[in-house]
Coordinates of C-alpha atoms in Angstrom, one line a residue:
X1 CA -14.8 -70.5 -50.8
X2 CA -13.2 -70.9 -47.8
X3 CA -10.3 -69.3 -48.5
X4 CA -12.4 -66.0 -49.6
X5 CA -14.2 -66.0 -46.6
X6 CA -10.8 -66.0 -44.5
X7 CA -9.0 -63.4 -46.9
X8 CA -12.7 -61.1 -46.5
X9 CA -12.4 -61.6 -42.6
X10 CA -8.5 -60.7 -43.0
X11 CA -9.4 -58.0 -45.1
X12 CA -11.9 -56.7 -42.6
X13 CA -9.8 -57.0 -39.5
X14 CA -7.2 -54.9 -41.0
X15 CA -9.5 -52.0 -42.2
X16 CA -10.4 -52.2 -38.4
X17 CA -7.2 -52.3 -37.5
X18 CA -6.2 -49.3 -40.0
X19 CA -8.7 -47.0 -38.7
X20 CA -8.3 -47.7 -34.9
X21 CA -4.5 -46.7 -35.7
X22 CA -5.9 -43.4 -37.4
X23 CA -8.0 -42.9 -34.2
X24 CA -5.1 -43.7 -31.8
X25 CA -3.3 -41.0 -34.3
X26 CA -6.0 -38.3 -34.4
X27 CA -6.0 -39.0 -30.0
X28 CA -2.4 -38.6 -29.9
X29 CA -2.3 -35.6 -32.2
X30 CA -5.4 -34.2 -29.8
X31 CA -3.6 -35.0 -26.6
X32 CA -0.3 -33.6 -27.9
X33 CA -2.2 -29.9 -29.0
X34 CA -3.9 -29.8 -25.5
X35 CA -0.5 -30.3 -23.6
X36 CA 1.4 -28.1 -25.4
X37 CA -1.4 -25.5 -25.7
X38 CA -2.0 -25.6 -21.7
X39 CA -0.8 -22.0 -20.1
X40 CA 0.5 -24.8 -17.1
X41 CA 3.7 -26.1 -17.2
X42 CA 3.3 -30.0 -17.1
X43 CA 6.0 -32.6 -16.5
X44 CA 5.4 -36.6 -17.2
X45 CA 7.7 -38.5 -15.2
X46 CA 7.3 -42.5 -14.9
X47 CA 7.2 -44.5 -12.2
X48 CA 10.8 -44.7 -11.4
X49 CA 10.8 -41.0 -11.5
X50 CA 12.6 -40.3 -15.0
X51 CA 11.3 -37.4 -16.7
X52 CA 9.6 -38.2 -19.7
X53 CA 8.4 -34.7 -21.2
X54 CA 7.9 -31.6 -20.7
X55 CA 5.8 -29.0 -22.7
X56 CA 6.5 -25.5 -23.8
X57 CA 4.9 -23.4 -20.8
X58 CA 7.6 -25.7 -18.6
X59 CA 10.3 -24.7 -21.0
X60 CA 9.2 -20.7 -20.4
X61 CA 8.3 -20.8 -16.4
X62 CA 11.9 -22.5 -16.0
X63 CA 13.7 -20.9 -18.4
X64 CA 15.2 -24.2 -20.1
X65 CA 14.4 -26.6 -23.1
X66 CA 13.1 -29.9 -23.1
X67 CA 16.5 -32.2 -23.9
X68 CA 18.2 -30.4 -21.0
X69 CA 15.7 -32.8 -19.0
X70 CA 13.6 -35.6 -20.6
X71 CA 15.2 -38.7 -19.4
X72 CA 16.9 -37.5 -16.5
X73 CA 15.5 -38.7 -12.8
X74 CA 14.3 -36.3 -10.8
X75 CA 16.8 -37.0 -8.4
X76 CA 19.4 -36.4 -10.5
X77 CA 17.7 -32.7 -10.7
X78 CA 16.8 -32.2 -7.1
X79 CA 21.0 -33.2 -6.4
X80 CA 22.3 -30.2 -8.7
X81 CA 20.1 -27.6 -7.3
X82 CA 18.0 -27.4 -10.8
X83 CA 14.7 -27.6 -7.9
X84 CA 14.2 -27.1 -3.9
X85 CA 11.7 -29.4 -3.8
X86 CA 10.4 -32.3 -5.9
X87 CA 6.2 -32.8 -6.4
X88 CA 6.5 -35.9 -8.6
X89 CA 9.2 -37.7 -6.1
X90 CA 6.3 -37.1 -3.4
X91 CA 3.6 -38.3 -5.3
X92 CA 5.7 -41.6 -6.1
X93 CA 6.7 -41.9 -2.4
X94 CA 2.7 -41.5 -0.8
X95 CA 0.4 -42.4 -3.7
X96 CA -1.5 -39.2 -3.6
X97 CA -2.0 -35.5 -4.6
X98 CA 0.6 -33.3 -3.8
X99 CA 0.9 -29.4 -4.0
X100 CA 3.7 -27.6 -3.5
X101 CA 5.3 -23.6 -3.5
X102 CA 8.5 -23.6 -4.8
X103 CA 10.6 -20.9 -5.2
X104 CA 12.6 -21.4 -9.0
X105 CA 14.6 -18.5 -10.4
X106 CA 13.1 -15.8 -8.7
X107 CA 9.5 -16.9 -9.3
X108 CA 7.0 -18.8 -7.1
X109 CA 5.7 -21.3 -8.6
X110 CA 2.6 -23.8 -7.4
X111 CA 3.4 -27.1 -8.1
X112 CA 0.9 -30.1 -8.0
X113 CA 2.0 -33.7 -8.5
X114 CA -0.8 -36.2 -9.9
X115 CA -0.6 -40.3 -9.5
X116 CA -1.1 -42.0 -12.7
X117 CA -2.4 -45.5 -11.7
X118 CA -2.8 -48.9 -13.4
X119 CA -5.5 -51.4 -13.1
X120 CA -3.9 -52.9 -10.2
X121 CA -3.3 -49.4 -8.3
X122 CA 0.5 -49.1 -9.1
X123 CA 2.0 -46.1 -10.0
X124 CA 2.7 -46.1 -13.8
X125 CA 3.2 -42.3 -13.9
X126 CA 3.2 -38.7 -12.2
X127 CA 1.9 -35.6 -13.8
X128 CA 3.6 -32.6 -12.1
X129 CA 1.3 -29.3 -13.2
X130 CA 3.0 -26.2 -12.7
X131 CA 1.1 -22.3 -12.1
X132 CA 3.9 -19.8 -12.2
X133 CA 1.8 -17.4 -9.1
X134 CA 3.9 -14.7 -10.0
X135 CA 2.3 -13.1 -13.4
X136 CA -1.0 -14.0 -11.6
X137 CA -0.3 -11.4 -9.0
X138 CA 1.1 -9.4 -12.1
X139 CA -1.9 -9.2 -13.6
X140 CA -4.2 -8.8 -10.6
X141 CA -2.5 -5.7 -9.8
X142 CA -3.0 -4.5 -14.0
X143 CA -6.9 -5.6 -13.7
X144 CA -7.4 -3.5 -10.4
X145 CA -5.8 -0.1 -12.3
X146 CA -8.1 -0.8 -15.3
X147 CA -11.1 -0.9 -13.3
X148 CA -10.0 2.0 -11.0
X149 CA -9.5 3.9 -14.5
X150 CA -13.1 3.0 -15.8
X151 CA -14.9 2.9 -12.7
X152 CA -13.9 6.4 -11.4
X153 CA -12.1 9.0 -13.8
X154 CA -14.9 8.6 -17.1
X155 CA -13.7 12.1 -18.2
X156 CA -10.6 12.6 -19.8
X157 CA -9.9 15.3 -17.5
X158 CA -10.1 12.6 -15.0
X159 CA -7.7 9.9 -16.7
X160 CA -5.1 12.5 -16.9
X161 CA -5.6 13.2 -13.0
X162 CA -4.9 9.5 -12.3
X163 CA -2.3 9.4 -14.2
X164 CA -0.5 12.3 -12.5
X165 CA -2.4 11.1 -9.3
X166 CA -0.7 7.3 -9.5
X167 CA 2.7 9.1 -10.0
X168 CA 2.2 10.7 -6.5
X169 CA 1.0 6.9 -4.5
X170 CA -2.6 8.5 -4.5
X171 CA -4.8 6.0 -4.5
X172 CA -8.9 6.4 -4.7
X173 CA -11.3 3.8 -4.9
X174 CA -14.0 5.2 -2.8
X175 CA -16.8 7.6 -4.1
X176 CA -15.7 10.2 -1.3
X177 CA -12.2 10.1 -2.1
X178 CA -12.4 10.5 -5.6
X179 CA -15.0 13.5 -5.0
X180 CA -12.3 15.2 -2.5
X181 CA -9.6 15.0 -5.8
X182 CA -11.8 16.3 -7.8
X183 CA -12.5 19.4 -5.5
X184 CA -8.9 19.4 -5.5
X185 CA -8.6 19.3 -8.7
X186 CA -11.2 22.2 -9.5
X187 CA -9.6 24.7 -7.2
X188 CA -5.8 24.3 -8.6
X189 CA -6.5 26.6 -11.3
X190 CA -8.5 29.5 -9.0
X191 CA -6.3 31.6 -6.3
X192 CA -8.7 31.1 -3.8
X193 CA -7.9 30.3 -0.1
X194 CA -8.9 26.4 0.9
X195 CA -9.3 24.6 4.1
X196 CA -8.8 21.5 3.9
X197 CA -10.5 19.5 7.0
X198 CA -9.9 16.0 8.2
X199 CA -8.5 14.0 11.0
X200 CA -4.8 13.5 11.4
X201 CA -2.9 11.0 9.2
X202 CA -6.1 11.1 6.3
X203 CA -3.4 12.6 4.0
X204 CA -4.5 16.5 4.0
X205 CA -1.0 17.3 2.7
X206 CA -1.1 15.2 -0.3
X207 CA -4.0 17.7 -1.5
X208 CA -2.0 20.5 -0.6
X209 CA 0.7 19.2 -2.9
X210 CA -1.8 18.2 -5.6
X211 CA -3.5 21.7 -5.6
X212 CA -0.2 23.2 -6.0
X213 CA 1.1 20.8 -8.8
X214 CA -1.8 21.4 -10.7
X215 CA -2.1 25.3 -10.2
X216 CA -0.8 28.1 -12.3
X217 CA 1.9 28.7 -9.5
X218 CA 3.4 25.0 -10.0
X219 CA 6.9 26.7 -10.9
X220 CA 6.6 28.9 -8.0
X221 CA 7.4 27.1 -4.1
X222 CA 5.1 25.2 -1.8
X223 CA 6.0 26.3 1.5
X224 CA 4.4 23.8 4.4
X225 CA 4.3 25.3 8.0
X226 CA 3.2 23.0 10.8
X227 CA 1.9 25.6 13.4
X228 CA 1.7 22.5 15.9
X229 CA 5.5 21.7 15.9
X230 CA 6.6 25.5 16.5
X231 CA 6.9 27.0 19.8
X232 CA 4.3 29.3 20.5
X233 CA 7.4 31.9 21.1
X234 CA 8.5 31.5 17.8
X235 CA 5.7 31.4 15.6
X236 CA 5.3 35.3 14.6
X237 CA 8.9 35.5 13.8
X238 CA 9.0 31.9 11.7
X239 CA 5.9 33.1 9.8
X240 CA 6.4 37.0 9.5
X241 CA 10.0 37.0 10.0
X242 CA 12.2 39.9 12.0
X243 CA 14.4 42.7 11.4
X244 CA 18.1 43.0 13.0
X245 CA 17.8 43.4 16.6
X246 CA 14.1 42.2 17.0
X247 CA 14.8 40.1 19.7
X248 CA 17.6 38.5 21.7
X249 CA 19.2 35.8 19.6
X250 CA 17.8 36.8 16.1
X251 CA 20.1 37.1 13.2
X252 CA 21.9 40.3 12.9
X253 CA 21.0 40.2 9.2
X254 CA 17.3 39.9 10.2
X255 CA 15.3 37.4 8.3
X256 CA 12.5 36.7 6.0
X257 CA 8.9 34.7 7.2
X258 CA 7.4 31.8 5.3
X259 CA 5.2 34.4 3.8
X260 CA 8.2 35.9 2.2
X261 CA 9.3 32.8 1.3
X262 CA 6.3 31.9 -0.2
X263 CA 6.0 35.2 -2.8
X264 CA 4.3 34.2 -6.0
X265 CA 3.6 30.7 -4.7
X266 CA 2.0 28.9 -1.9
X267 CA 2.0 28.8 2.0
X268 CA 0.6 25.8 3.1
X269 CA -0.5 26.1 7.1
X270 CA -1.3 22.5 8.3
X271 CA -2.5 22.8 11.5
X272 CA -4.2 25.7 11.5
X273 CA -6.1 25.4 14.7
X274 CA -2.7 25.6 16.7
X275 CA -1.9 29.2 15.4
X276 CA -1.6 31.1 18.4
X277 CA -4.4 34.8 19.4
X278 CA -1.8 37.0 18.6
X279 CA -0.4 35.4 15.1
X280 CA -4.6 34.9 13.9
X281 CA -4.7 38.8 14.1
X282 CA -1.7 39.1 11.8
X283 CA -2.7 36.7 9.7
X284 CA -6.1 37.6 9.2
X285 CA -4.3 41.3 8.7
X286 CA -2.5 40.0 5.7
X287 CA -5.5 38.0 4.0
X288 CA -7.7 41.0 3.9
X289 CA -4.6 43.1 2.6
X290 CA -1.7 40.7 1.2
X291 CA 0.6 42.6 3.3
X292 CA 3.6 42.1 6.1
X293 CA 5.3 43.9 8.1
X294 CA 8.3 41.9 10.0
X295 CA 9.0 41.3 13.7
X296 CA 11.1 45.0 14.9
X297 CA 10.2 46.8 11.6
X298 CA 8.2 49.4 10.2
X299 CA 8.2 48.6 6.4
X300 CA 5.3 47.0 4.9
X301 CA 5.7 43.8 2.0
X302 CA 3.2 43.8 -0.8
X303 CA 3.2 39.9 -1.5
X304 CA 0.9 37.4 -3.8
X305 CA 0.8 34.5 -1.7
X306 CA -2.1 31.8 -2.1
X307 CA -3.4 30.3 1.3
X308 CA -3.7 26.6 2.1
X309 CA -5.0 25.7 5.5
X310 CA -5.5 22.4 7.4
X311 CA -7.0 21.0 10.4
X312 CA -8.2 17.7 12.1
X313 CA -10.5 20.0 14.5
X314 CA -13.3 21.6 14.9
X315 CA -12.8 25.1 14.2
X316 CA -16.4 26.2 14.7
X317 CA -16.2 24.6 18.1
X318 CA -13.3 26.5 18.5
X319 CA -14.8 29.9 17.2
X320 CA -17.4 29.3 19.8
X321 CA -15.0 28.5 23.2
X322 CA -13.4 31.9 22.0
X323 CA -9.9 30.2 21.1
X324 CA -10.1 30.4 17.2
X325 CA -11.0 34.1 15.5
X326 CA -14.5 34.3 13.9
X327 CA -13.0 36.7 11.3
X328 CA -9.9 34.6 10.6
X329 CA -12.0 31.5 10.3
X330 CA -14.3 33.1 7.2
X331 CA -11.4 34.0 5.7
X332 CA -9.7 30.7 5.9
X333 CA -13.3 28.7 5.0
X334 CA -13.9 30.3 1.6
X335 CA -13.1 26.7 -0.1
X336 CA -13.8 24.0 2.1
X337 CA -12.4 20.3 1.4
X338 CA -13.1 17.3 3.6
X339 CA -10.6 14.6 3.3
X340 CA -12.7 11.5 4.5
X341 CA -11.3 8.8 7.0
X342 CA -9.9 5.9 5.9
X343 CA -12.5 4.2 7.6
X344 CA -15.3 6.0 5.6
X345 CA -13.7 4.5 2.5
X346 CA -13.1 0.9 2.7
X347 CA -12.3 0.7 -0.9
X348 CA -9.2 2.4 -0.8
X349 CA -7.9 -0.2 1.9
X350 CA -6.4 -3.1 0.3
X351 CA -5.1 -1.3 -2.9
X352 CA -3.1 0.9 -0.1
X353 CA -2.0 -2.2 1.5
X354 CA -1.0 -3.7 -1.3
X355 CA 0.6 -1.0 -2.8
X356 CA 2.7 0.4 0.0
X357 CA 3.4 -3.8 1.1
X358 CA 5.1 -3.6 -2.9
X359 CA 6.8 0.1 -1.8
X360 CA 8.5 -1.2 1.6
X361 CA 9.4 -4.9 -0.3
X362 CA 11.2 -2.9 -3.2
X363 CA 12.7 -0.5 -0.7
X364 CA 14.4 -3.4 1.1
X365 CA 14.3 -6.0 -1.8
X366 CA 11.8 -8.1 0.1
X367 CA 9.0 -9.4 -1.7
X368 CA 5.8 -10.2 0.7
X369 CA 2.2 -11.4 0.0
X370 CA -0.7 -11.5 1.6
X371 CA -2.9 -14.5 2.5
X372 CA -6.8 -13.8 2.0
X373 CA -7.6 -14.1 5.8
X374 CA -4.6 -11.1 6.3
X375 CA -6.2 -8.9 3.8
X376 CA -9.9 -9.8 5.6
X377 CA -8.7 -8.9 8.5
X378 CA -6.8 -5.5 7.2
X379 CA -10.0 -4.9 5.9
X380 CA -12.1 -4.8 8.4
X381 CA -9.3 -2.9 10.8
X382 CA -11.3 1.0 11.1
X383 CA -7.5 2.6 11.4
X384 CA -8.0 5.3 13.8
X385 CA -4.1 6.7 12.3
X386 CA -6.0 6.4 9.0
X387 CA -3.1 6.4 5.8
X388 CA -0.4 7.2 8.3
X389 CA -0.9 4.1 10.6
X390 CA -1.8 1.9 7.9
X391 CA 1.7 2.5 6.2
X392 CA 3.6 1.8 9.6
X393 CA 1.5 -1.6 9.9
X394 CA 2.7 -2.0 6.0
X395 CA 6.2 -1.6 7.0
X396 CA 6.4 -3.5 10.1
X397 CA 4.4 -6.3 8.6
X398 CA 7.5 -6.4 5.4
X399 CA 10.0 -5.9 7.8
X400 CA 9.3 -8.4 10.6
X401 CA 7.1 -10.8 8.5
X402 CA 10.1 -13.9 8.5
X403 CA 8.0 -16.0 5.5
X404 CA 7.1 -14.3 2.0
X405 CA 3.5 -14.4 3.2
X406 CA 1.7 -12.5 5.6
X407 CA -0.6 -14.4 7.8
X408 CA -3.5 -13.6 10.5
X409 CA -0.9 -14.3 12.8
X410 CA 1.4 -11.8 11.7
X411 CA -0.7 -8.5 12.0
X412 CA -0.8 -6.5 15.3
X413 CA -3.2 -8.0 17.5
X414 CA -5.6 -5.0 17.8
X415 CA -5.9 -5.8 14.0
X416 CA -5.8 -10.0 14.1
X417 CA -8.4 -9.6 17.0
X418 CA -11.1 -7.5 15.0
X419 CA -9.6 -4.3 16.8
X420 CA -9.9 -5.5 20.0
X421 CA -6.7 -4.8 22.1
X422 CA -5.4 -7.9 23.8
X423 CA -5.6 -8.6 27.3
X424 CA -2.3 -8.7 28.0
X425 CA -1.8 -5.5 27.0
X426 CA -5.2 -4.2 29.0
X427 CA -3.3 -4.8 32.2
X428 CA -3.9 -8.6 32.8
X429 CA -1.0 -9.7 34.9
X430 CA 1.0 -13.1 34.1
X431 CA 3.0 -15.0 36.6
X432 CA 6.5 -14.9 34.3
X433 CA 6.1 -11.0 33.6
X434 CA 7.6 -8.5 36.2
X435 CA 5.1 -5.5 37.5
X436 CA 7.8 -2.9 35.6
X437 CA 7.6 -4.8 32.1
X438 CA 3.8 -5.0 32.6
X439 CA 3.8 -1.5 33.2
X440 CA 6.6 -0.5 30.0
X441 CA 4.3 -2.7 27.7
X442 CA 1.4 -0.5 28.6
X443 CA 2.8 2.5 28.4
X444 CA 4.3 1.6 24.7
X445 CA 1.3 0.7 23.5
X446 CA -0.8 3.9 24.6
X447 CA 2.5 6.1 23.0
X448 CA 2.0 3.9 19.6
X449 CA -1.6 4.8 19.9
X450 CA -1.3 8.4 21.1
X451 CA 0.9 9.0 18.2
X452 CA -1.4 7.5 15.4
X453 CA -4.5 9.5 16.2
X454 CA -2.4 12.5 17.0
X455 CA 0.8 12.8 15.0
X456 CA 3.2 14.8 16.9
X457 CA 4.7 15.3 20.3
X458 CA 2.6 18.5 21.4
X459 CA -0.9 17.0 20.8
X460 CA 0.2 14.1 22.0
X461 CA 1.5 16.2 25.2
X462 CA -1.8 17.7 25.4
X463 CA -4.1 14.7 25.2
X464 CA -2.4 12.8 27.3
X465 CA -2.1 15.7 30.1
X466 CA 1.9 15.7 30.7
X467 CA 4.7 17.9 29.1
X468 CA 6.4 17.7 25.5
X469 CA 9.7 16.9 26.5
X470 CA 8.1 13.9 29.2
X471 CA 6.9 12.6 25.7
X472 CA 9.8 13.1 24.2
X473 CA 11.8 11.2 26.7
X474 CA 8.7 8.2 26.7
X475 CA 9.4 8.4 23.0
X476 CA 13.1 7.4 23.0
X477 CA 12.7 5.1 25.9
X478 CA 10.6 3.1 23.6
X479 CA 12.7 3.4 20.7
X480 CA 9.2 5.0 18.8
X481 CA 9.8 6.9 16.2

């Protein structure tokens, strides 16, 4: 009896036994799946730093296999260059949690070493857990198109204009923005003349180009004028042209206007509100009859030329001070399009940043990101250069930025400061700075400024009350381009 008691209790032991193996089994098997199912590499290395395995999103982040590794030290790895820097050797070293951004291959990767302890608190093994930060920014950048796609063109008139839209760098997020492409959009297939309003550096041009693109003249030129940049002198003759002889120093050949130029296309006029009295009369002479007669000539042109205009002023301020025609400006205002600060749509902010920080990093094969507190602070920035300032900040930031990521501390400090201008640069004196490099730095900075709000050398001239060559000269003392 005895003896089948002890056999039962045998028996019975190794049932227990048996099925604690088949759990161990079934928890190995489990363990196993939810390493190698994890979308994080993971590396096991024990205590003496020897790797022990690997699973397969290691194998794909680092572009190897796992017998290339398993049972080598990690010190053996870190001594042929295979890593810059080593999570699990830090985690062995300290006893604690370490992250880590390594750069492997080409790809950033986010690596955090875990301590594995034993009942007695020694280190039995490291689990190094590894976020490849790359394809996360990869497909942060897909998500934001998808929602810009769903969110703001519903129509399929609308996806198609994104498409060609995205093509061109235009980038609308905001309500206002999107309405202003869709005016845009409405008016390319009319002939009608536009005005397209908005302050300097909002992008006014890039509708000009998209109402052209999109137009029935699309095969036909764009031709831009800035009336700001040409001499008063010379306007007539640039946008009318001149016969032989019209003047001293004109082409014995004569030669044709930017209306001529333009013939079956369009004539964009940025800066409208700069056109001189006497070149307003002849312009509003050729809306009403689409016809030109040249500097020193007597012949008139028949022409179909379409009529883009632009301005950052006021032209009904200016029709009442008597320096814009009343006439010309009802001519010019039959399609009106307001191009809203960048200020006035936040929305549109970061995807610029972002997307002109990835221009200027391809351009120079630099590849910069941006920490949450920069893109806070870029947010909140009101831009009074609107796109055109924010893409010089872009390319200084790429440019000058000496780590991958842009910081706080990195960003001009009118922008790091909430828009506040620094002291120093508000005329506070310091003991180790002369009264002439006091004075250079404030001068600088009010060029830099003068130019952002006001784009070129004439209204910058004019706002700031001295001549356009003086400017000029400030310009190059600076080295500001």
């Amino acid at each position: 009896m005895t003896e089948a008691l002890t056999g039962s209790i045998l028996g019975h032991d190794l049932e227990e036994m048996a099925r604690q193996m088949r759990a161990f089994q079934d928890l190995t098997r489990e363990l196993d799946a939810i390493i190698d199912s994890s979308s994080d590499g993971l590396w096991i290395c024990d205590a003496n730093a020897v790797v022990i395995r690997i699973n397969p999103a290691s194998e794909r982040i680092n572009n190897i296999t796992a017998p290339e590794v398993v049972g080598k030290n990690m010190h053996e790895l870190l001594d042929q260059g295979f890593i810059d820097r080593s999570a699990a050797l830090e985690a062995l070293t300290t006893g604690k949690v370490v992250s880590q951004l390594q750069n492997r291959q080409g790809r950033k990767l986010i690596s955090t070493g875990t301590p594995v302890l034993d009942a007695n608190g020694e280190v039995i093994r490291v689990v190094v857990s590894e976020r490849d930060v790359t394809e996360i920014d990869n497909l942060q950048r897909e998500l934001e198109e998808q929602e810009a796609l769903r969110d703001q063109f519903r129509s399929h008139m609308l996806e198609m204009q994104q498409a060609d839209l995205a093509s061109r760098s235009v980038i609308a997020r905001s309500p206002l923005m999107v309405n202003a492409l869709k005016q845009a959009q409405k008016v390319s297939a009319v002939n009608s003349t536009v005005l397209i309003l908005g302050e300097s550096g909002v992008g006014k041009g890039l509708i000009a180009e998209l109402i052209h693109k999109n137009s029935s003249r699309a095969d036909k030129p764009l031709i831009e004028i800035n009336c700001g940049a040409i001499p008063e002198s010379l306007i007539e003759s640039e946008l009318f042209g001149y016969e032989k002889g019209a003047f001293t120093g004109a082409q014995v050949s004569g030669k044709p206007g930017y209306l001529e130029l333009a013939d079956g296309g369009i004539l964009f006029l940025d800066e409208i509100a700069e056109l001189p009295q006497a070149a307003q009369v002849k312009l509003l002479r050729f809306l009403e009859n689409g016809r030109v007669v040249r500097l020193g000539g007597t012949k008139a042109r028949t022409l179909d030329v379409r009529i883009l205009a632009a301005t950052h002023r006021n032209l009904e301020q200016m029709v009442k001070d008597g320096t814009f025609r009343l006439d010309l400006y009802y001519r010019l205002n039959v399609i009106p399009i307001h191009v809203p600060a960048l200020r006035e749509r936040r929305d549109c902010i970061l995807p610029l940043v972002r997307h002109y920080v990835d221009f200027f990093g391809a351009r120079d094969s630099i590849r910069k990101r941006l920490t949450r507190a920069a893109s806070d602070a870029l947010l909140a920035y009101d831009y009074p250069g609107n796109v055109r300032q924010l893409m010089n900040i872009c390319e200084r930031l790429v440019v000058m930025t000496e780590t991958d990521l842009i910081d706080v501390k990195d960003l001009p400090a009118e922008i790091a400061s909430g828009g506040v201008a620094p002291t120093g640069a508000g005329g506070v004196w310091h003991d180790e700075v002369t009264l002439q490099e006091t004075l250079d730095k404030v001068e600088k900075a009010v060029l830099e400024k003068a130019l952002a709000t006001h784009g070129n050398q004439v209204r910058m001239a004019e706002a700031l009350g001295v001549n356009q060559s003086t400017i000029a000269r400030k310009l190059k003392k600076h080295g500001i381009a």
